[in-house]
Short mmCIF file of C-alpha atoms and ligand atoms in Angstrom, two decimals:
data_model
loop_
_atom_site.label_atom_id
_atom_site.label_comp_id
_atom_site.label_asym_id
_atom_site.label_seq_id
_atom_site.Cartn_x
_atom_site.Cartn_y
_atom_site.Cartn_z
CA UNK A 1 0.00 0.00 0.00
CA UNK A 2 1.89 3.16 -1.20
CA UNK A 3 1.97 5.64 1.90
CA UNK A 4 -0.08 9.19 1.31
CA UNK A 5 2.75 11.04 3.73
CA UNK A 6 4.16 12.01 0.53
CA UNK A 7 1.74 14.82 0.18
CA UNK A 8 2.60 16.73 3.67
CA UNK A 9 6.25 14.79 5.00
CA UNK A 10 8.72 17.70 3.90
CA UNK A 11 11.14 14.94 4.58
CA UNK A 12 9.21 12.70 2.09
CA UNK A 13 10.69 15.73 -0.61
CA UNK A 14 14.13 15.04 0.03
CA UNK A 15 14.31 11.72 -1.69
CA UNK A 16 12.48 12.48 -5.44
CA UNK A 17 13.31 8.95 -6.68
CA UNK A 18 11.43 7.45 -3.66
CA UNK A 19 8.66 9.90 -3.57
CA UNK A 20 8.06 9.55 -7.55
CA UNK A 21 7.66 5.84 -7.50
CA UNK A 22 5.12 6.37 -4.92
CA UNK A 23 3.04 8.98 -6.62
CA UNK A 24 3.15 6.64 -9.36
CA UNK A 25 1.85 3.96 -7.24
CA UNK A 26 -0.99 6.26 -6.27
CA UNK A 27 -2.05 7.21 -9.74
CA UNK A 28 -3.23 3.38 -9.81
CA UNK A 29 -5.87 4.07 -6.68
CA UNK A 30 -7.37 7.47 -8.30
CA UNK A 31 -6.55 10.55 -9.06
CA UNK A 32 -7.79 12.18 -5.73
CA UNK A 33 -6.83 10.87 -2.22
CA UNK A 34 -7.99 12.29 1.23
CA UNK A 35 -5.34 13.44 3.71
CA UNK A 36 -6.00 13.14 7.09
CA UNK A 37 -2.20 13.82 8.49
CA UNK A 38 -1.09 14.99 12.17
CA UNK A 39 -0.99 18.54 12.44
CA UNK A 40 -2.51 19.71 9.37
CA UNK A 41 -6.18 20.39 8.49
CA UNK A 42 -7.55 17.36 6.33
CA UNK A 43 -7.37 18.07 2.47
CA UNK A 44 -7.63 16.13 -1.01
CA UNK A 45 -4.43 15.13 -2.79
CA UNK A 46 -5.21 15.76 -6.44
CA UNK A 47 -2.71 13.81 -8.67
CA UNK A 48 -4.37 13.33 -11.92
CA UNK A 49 -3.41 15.66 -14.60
CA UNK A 50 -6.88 15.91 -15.49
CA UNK A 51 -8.22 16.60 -12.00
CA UNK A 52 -5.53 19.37 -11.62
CA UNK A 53 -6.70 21.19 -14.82
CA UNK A 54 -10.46 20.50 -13.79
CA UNK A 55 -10.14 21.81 -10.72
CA UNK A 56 -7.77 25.10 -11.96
CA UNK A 57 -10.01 25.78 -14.60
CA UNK A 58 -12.90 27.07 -12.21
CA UNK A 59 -11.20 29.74 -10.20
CA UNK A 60 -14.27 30.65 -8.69
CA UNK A 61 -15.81 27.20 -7.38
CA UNK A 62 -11.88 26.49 -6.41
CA UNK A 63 -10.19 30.00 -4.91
CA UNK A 64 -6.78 30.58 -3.44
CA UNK A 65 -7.76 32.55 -0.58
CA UNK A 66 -7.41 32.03 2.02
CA UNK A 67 -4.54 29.63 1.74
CA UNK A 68 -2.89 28.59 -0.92
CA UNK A 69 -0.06 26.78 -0.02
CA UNK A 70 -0.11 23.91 2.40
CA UNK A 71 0.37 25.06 5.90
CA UNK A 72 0.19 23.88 9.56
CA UNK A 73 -3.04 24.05 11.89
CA UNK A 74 -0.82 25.88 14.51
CA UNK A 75 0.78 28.64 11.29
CA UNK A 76 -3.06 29.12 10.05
CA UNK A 77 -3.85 29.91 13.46
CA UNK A 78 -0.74 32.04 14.23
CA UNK A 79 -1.63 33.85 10.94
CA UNK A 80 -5.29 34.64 11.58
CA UNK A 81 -4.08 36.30 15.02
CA UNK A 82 -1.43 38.10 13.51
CA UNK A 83 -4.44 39.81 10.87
CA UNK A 84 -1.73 41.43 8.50
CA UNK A 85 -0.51 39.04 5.87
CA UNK A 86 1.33 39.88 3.21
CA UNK A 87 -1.03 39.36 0.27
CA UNK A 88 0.95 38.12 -3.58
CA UNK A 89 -0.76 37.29 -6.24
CA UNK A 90 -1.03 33.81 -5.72
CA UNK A 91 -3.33 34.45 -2.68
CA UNK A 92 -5.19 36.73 -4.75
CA UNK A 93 -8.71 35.45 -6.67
CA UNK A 94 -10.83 37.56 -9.14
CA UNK A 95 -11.27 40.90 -9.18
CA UNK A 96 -8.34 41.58 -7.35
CA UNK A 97 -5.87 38.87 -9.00
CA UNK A 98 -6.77 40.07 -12.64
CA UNK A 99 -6.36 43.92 -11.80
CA UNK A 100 -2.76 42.93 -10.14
CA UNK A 101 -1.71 40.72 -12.79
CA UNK A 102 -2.75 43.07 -15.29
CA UNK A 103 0.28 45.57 -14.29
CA UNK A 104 2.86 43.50 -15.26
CA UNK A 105 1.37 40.74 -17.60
CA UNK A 106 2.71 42.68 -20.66
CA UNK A 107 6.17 43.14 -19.26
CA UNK A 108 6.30 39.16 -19.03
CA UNK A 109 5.16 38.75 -22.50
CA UNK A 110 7.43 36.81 -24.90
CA UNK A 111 7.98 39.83 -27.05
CA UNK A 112 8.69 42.19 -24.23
CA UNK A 113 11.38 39.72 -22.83
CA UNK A 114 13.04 38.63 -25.91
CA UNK A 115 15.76 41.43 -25.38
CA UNK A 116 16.82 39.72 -22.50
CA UNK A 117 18.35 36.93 -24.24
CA UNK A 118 21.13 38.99 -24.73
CA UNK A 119 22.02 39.01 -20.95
CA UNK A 120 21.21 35.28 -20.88
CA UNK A 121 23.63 34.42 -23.21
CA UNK A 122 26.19 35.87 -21.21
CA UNK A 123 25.22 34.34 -18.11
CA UNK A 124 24.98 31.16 -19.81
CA UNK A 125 28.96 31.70 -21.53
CA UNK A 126 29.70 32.52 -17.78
CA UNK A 127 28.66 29.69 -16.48
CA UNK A 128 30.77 27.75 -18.83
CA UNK A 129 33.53 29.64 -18.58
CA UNK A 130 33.30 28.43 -14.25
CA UNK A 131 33.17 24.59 -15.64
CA UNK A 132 35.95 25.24 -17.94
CA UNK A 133 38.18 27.07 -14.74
CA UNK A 134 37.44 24.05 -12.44
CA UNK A 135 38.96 21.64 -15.32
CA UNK A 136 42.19 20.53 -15.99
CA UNK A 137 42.35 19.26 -19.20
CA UNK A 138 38.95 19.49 -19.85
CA UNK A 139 37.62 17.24 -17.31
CA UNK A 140 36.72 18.45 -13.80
CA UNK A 141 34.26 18.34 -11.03
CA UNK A 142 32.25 21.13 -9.52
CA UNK A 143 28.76 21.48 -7.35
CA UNK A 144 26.63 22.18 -10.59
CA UNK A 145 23.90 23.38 -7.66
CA UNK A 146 25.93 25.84 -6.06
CA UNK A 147 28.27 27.29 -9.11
CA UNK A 148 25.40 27.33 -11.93
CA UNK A 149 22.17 26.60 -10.71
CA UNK A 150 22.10 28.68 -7.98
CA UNK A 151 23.63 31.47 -9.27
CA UNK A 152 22.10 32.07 -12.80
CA UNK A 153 17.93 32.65 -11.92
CA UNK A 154 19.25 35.02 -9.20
CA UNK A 155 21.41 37.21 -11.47
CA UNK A 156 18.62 36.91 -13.78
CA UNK A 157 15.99 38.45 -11.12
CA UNK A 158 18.55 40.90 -10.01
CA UNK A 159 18.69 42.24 -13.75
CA UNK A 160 14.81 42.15 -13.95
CA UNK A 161 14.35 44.24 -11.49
CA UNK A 162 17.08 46.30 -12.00
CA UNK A 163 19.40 45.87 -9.15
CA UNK A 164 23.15 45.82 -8.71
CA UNK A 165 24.99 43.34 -9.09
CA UNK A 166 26.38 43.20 -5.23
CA UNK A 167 22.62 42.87 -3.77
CA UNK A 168 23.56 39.14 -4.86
CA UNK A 169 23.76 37.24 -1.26
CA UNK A 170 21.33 39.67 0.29
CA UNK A 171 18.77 38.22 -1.91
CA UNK A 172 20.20 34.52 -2.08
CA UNK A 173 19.85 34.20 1.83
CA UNK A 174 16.32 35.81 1.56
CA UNK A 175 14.72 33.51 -0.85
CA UNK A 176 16.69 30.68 0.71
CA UNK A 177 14.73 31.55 3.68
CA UNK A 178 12.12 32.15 2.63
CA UNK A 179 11.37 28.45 0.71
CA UNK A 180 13.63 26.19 2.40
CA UNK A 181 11.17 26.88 5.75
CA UNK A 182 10.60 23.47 6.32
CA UNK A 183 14.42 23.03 5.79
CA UNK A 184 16.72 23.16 9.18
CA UNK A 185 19.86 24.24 6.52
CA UNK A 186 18.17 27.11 4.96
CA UNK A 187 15.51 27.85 7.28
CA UNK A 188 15.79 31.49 9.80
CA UNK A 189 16.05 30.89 13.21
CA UNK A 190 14.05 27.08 13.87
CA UNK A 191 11.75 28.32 11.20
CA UNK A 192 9.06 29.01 13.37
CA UNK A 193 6.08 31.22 12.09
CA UNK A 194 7.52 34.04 14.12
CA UNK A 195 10.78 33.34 11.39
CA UNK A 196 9.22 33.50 8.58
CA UNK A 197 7.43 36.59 9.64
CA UNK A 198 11.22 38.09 10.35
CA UNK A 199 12.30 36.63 6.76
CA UNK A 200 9.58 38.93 5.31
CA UNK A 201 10.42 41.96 7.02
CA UNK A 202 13.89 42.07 6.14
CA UNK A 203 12.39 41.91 2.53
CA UNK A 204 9.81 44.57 3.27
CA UNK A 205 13.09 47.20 4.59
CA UNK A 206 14.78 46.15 1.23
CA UNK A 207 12.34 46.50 -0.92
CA UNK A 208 11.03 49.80 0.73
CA UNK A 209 13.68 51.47 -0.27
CA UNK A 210 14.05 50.35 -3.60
CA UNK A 211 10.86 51.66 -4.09
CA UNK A 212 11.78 55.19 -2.57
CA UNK A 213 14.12 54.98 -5.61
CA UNK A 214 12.34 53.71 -8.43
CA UNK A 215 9.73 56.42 -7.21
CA UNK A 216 12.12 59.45 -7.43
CA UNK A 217 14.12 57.97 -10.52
CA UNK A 218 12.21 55.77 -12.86
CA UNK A 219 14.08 53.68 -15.26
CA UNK A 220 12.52 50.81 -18.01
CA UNK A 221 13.07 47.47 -15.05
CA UNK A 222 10.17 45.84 -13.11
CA UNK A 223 10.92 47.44 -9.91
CA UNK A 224 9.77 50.74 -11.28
CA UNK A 225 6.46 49.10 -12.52
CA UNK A 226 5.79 48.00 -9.52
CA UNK A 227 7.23 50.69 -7.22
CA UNK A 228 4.99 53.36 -9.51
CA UNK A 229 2.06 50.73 -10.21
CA UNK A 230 -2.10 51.73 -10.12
CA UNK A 231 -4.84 49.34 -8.88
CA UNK A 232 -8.32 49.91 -9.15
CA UNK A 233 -6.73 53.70 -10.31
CA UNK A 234 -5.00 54.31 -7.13
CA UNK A 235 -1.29 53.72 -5.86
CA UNK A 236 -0.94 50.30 -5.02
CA UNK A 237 -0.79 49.84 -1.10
CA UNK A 238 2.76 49.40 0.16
CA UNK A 239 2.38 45.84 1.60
CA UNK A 240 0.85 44.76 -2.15
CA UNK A 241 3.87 46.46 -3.36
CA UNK A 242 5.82 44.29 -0.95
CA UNK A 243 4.14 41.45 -2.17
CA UNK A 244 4.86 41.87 -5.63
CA UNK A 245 8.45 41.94 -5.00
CA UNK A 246 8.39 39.14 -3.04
CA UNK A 247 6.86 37.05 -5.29
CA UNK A 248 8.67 37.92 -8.47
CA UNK A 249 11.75 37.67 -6.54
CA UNK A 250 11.20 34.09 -4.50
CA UNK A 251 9.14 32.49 -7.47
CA UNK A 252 11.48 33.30 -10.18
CA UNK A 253 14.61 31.92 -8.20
CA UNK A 254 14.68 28.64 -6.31
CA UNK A 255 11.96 27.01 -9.24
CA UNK A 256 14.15 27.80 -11.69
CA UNK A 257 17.39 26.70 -9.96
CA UNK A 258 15.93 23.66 -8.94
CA UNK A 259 14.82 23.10 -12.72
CA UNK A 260 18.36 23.64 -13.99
CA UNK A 261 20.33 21.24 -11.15
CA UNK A 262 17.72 18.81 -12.04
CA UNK A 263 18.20 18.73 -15.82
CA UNK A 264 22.23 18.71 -15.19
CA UNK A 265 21.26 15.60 -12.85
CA UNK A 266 19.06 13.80 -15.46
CA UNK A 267 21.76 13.91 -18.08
CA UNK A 268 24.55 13.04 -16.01
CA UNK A 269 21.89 9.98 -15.10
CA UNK A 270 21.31 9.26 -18.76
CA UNK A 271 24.73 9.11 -21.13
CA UNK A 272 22.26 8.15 -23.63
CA UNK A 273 20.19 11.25 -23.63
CA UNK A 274 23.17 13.49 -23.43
CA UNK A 275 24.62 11.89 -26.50
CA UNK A 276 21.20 12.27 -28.36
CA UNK A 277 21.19 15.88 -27.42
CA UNK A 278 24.78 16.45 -28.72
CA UNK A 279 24.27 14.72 -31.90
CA UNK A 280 20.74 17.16 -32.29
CA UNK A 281 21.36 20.14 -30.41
CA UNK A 282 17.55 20.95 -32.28
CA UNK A 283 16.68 18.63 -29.15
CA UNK A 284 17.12 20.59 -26.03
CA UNK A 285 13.95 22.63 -26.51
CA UNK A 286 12.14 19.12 -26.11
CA UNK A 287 14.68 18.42 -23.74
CA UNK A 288 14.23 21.28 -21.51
CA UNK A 289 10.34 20.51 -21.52
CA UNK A 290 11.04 17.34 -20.29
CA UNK A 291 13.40 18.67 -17.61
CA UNK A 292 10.62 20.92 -16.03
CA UNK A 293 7.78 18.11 -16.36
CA UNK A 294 10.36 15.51 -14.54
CA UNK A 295 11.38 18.38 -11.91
CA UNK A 296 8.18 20.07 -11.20
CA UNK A 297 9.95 22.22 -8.94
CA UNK A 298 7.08 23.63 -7.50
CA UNK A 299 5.64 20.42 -6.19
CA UNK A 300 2.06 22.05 -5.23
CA UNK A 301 -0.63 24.82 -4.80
CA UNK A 302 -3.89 24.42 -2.48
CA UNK A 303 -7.14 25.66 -3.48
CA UNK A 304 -10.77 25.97 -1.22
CA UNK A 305 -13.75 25.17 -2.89
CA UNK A 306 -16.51 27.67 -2.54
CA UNK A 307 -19.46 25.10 -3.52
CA UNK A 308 -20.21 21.35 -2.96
CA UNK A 309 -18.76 19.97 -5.97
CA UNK A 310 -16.88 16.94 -7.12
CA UNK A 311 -13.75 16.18 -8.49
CA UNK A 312 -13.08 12.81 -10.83
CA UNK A 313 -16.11 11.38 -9.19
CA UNK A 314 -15.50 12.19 -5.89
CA UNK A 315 -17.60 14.31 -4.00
CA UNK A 316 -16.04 17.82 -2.25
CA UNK A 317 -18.01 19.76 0.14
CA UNK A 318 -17.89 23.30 0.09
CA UNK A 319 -14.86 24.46 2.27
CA UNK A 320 -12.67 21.50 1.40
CA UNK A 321 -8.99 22.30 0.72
CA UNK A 322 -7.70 20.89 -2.20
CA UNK A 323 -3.86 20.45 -2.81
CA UNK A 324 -3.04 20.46 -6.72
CA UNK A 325 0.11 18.44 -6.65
CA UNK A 326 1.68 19.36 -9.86
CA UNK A 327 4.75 16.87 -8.98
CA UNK A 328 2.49 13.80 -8.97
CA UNK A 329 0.02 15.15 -11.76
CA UNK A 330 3.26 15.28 -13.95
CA UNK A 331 3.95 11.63 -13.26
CA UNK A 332 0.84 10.20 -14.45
CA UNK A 333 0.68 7.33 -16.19
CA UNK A 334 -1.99 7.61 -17.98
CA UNK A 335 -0.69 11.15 -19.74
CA UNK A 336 3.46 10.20 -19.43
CA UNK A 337 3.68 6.47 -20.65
CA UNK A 338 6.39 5.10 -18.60
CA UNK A 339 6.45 8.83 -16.75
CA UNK A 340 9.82 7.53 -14.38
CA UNK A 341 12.05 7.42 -17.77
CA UNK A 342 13.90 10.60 -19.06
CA UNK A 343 13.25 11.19 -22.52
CA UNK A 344 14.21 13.62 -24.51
CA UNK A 345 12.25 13.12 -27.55
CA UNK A 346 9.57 12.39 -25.31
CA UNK A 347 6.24 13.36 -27.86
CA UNK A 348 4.41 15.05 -25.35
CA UNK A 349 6.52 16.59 -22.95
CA UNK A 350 5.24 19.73 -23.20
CA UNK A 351 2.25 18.74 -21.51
CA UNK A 352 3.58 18.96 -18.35
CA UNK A 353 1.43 21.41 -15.92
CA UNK A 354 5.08 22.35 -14.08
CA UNK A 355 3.80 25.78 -14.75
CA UNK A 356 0.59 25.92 -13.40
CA UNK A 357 -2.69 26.33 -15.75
CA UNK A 358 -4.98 28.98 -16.17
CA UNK A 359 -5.79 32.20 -14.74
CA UNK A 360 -2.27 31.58 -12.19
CA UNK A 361 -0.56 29.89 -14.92
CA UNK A 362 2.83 31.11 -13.79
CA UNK A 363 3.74 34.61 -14.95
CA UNK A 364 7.24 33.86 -15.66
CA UNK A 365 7.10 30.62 -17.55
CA UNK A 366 8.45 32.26 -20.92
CA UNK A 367 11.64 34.01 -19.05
CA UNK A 368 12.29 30.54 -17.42
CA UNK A 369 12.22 28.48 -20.31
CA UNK A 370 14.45 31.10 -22.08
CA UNK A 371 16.74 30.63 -19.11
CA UNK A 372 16.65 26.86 -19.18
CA UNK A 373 17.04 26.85 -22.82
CA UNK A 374 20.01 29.28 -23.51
CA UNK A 375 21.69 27.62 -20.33
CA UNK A 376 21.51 23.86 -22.13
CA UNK A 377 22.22 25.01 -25.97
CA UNK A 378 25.14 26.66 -24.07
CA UNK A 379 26.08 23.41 -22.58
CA UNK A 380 25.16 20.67 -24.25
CA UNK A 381 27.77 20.82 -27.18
CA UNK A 382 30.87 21.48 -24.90
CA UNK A 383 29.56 18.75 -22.40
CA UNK A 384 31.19 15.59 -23.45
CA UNK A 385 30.37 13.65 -20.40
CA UNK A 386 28.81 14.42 -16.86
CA UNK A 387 28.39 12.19 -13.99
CA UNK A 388 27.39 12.67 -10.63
CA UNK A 389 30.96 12.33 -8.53
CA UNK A 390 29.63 11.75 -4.69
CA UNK A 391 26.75 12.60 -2.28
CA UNK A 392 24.16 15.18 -3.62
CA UNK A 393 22.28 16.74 -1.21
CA UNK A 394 18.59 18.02 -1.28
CA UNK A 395 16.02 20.33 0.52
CA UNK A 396 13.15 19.02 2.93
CA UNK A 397 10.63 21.63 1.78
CA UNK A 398 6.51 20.63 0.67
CA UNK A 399 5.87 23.43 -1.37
CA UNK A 400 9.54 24.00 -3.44
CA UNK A 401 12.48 21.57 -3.23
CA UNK A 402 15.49 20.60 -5.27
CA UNK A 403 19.26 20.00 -5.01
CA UNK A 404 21.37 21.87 -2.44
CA UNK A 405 24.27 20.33 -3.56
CA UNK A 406 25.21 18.22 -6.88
CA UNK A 407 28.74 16.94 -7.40
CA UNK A 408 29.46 16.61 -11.00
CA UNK A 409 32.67 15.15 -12.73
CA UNK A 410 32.83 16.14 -16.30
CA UNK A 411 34.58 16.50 -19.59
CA UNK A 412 34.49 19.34 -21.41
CA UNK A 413 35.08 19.24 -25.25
CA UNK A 414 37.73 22.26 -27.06
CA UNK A 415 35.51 25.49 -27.24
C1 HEM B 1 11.11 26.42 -13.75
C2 HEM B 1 10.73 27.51 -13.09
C3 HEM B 1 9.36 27.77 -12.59
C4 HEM B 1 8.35 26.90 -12.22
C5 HEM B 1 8.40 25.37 -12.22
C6 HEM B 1 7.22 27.71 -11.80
C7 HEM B 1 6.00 27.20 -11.40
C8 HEM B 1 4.89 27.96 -11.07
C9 HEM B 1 3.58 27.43 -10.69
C10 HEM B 1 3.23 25.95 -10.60
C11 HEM B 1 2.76 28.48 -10.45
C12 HEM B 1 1.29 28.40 -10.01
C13 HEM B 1 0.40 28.19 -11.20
C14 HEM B 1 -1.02 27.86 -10.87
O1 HEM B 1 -1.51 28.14 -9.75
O2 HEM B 1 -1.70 27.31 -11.76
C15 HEM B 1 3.54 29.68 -10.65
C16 HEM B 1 3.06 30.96 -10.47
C17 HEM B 1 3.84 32.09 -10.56
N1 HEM B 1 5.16 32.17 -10.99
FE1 HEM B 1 6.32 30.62 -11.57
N2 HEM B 1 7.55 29.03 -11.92
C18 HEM B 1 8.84 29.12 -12.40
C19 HEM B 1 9.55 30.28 -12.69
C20 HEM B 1 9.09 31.56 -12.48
C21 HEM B 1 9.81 32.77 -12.81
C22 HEM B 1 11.18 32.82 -13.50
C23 HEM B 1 9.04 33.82 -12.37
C24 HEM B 1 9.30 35.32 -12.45
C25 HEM B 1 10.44 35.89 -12.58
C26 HEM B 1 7.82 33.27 -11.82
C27 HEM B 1 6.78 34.00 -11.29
C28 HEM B 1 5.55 33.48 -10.94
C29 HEM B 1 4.45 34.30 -10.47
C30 HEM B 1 4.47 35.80 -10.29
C31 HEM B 1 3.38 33.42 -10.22
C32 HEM B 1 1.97 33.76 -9.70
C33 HEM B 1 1.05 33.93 -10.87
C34 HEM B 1 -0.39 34.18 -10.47
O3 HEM B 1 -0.81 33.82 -9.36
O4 HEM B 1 -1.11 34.77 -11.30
N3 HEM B 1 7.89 31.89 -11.91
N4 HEM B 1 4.82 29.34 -11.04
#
């Protein structure tokens, strides 16, 4: 009997190979469980793809409020004392999510972001120039997490939103903090709800005065959207503003990091792939789909239902949570024959739902797939073997977990 602690165990995220086989093994008793776990209120595991995009195409039978990521009894509680939360736009439903997203939709918009390539590429020749200074002879062996993965998405949100360069660590321990929660290594403090709450603020002093700035000296970047930005025709509050920043900068970091160090993983896993890749470098578009449908990074969302409803047959009274476990839902069978197996030419890859669907579908899919992709066209022709060389490491985290650390020995072929 496959174990359902998969769902809530942030332990249970640490080992992916473990927990995969047994989402897999779930897919075969339905496509919605119930949870009834220590500590947490009850909720329904959805897991089949289906059943996610069912339940995310009816944002108003299913909302995000009031909370859309799983949480403990005692942090709900702790949260409805402390009245003031600060409010992104994943805990946002209609009206108020469409006029927020609305502000910078269009900045997000392939078009808009094509001119950052430019600045990809160059993070992307920089992170082969670090492989190609930790080799002797073109073969060498670095922590792909740490060097590349780590560093790229965060240089990435740091030109978004227009900030210096040296802001670098500042913002690495923040986002650290605030996703690895669950984590004792990355956490603030023991992680306690009183932590988090600290994590935040040192966000809300940074970003305050950022938006001082962008306020008395706008420029083209995000910041200055945001810092300057209307809702409902008046200045957006300064906790939404906070927010904003907080969102763009967490959710466009760890994901994508995560996405990268487990794509490096995969090939170093699979010779075979690698070698198809090199010999078609017209691959690692598929290849980078099947990367974020394999890593599903963000392993979940909740969602409340406002209605009695059902979901795949099973009935859901109105209040139920829901979790939407985008991890499992991208491991199902029935979509991913043989979903365990890395495949690059895989013919439907691109179904994956590692970004969300619908009216959340995450806002910065495009700039992450750009990332992804530049980063492996970059690689995959100088990368004439990988392995992984040791112990890798990984965070304990339900809602976004990956690598902390990944060993890789590797040859690099002549530039
Ligand atoms: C591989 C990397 C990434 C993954 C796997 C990922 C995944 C997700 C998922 C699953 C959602 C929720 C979708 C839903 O509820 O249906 C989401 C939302 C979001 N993501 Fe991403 N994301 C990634 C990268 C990024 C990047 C690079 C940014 C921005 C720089 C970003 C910004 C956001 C924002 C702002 C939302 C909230 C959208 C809304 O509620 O309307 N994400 N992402």
């Amino acid at each position: 009997m496959p174990s359902t602690d998969i769902f809530h165990d942030p332990q249970r995220y640490g080992d992916m190979q473990s927990w995969r086989e047994e989402a897999i093994a779930l897919h075969a008793d339905g496509p919605i469980h119930r949870i009834e776990a220590e500590g947490f209120p009850p909720f329904w595991a959805v897991i089949g793809h289906d059943a996610v995009m069912h339940v995310e195409r009816q944002p108003a039978l299913f909302t995000n409020e009031p909370v859309p990521v799983l949480t403990t009894t005692e942090a709900i509680a702790i949260g409805e004392a402390q009245g003031v939360q600060i409010r992104t736009l994943i805990h946002m439903d209609r009206p108020d999510h469409t006029e927020y997203r609305r502000l910078t939709n269009d900045w997000f918009k392939p078009a808009s972001i094509a001119s950052m390539n430019e600045r990809l590429d160059v993070l992307s020749a920089e992170a082969i120039a670090k492989l190609e200074a930790a080799a002797t002879n073109g073969v060498g062996t670095i922590d792909f997490n740490t060097e590349v993965a780590l560093a790229y998405p965060l240089q990435v949100i740091l030109s978004i939103l227009g900030l210096p360069e040296d802001d670098y660590q500042r913002m690495l321990t923040l986002t650290q903090e605030m996703f690895g929660a669950e984590d004792p290594d990355l956490q603030k403090g023991t992680g306690s709800p009183e932590d988090r709450m600290a994590t935040l603020l040192d966000f809300y002093q940074y970003f305050a005065a950022l938006t001082a700035d962008r306020q008395a000296n706008p420029t083209g970047d995000l910041a200055t959207l945001i810092a300057n930005g209307e809702i409902y025709g008046e200045p957006m509050p300064d906790l939404e503003k906070m927010g904003y920043y907080v969102i763009i900068a967490s959710a466009g970091h760890d994901t994508t990091s995560a996405t990268m160090a487990e794509g490096m993983a995969q090939l170093a896993q699979h010779p075979d792939q690698l070698e198809l890749l090199r010999n078609d470098p017209s691959l690692v578009r598929n290849a980078v789909e099947e990367m974020l449908r394999t890593s599903s990074a963000v392993r979940h969302f909740m969602r409340t239902a406002t209605e009695d409803t059902e979901v795949a047959g099973q009935p859901i009274a109105k209040g139920d949570w829901l979790m939407l476990n985008y991890a499992a839902a991208n491991m199902d069978p029935t979509i991913f024959p043989d979903p365990m197996r890395f495949d690059v030419t895989r013919a439907n890859a691109d179904k994956h739902i590692a970004f969300g669907f619908g009216i959340h579908f995450c806002l910065g899919a495009q700039l992450a797939r750009m990332e992804l992709r530049s980063l492996f066209n970059a690689l995959v022709p100088r990368l004439a073997s990988a392995e992984i060389a040791g112990d890798a490491t990984t965070s304990k985290a339900t809602f976004v977990s990956g690598f902390k650390t990944l060993p890789i020995r590797y040859t690099l072929t002549e530039a």
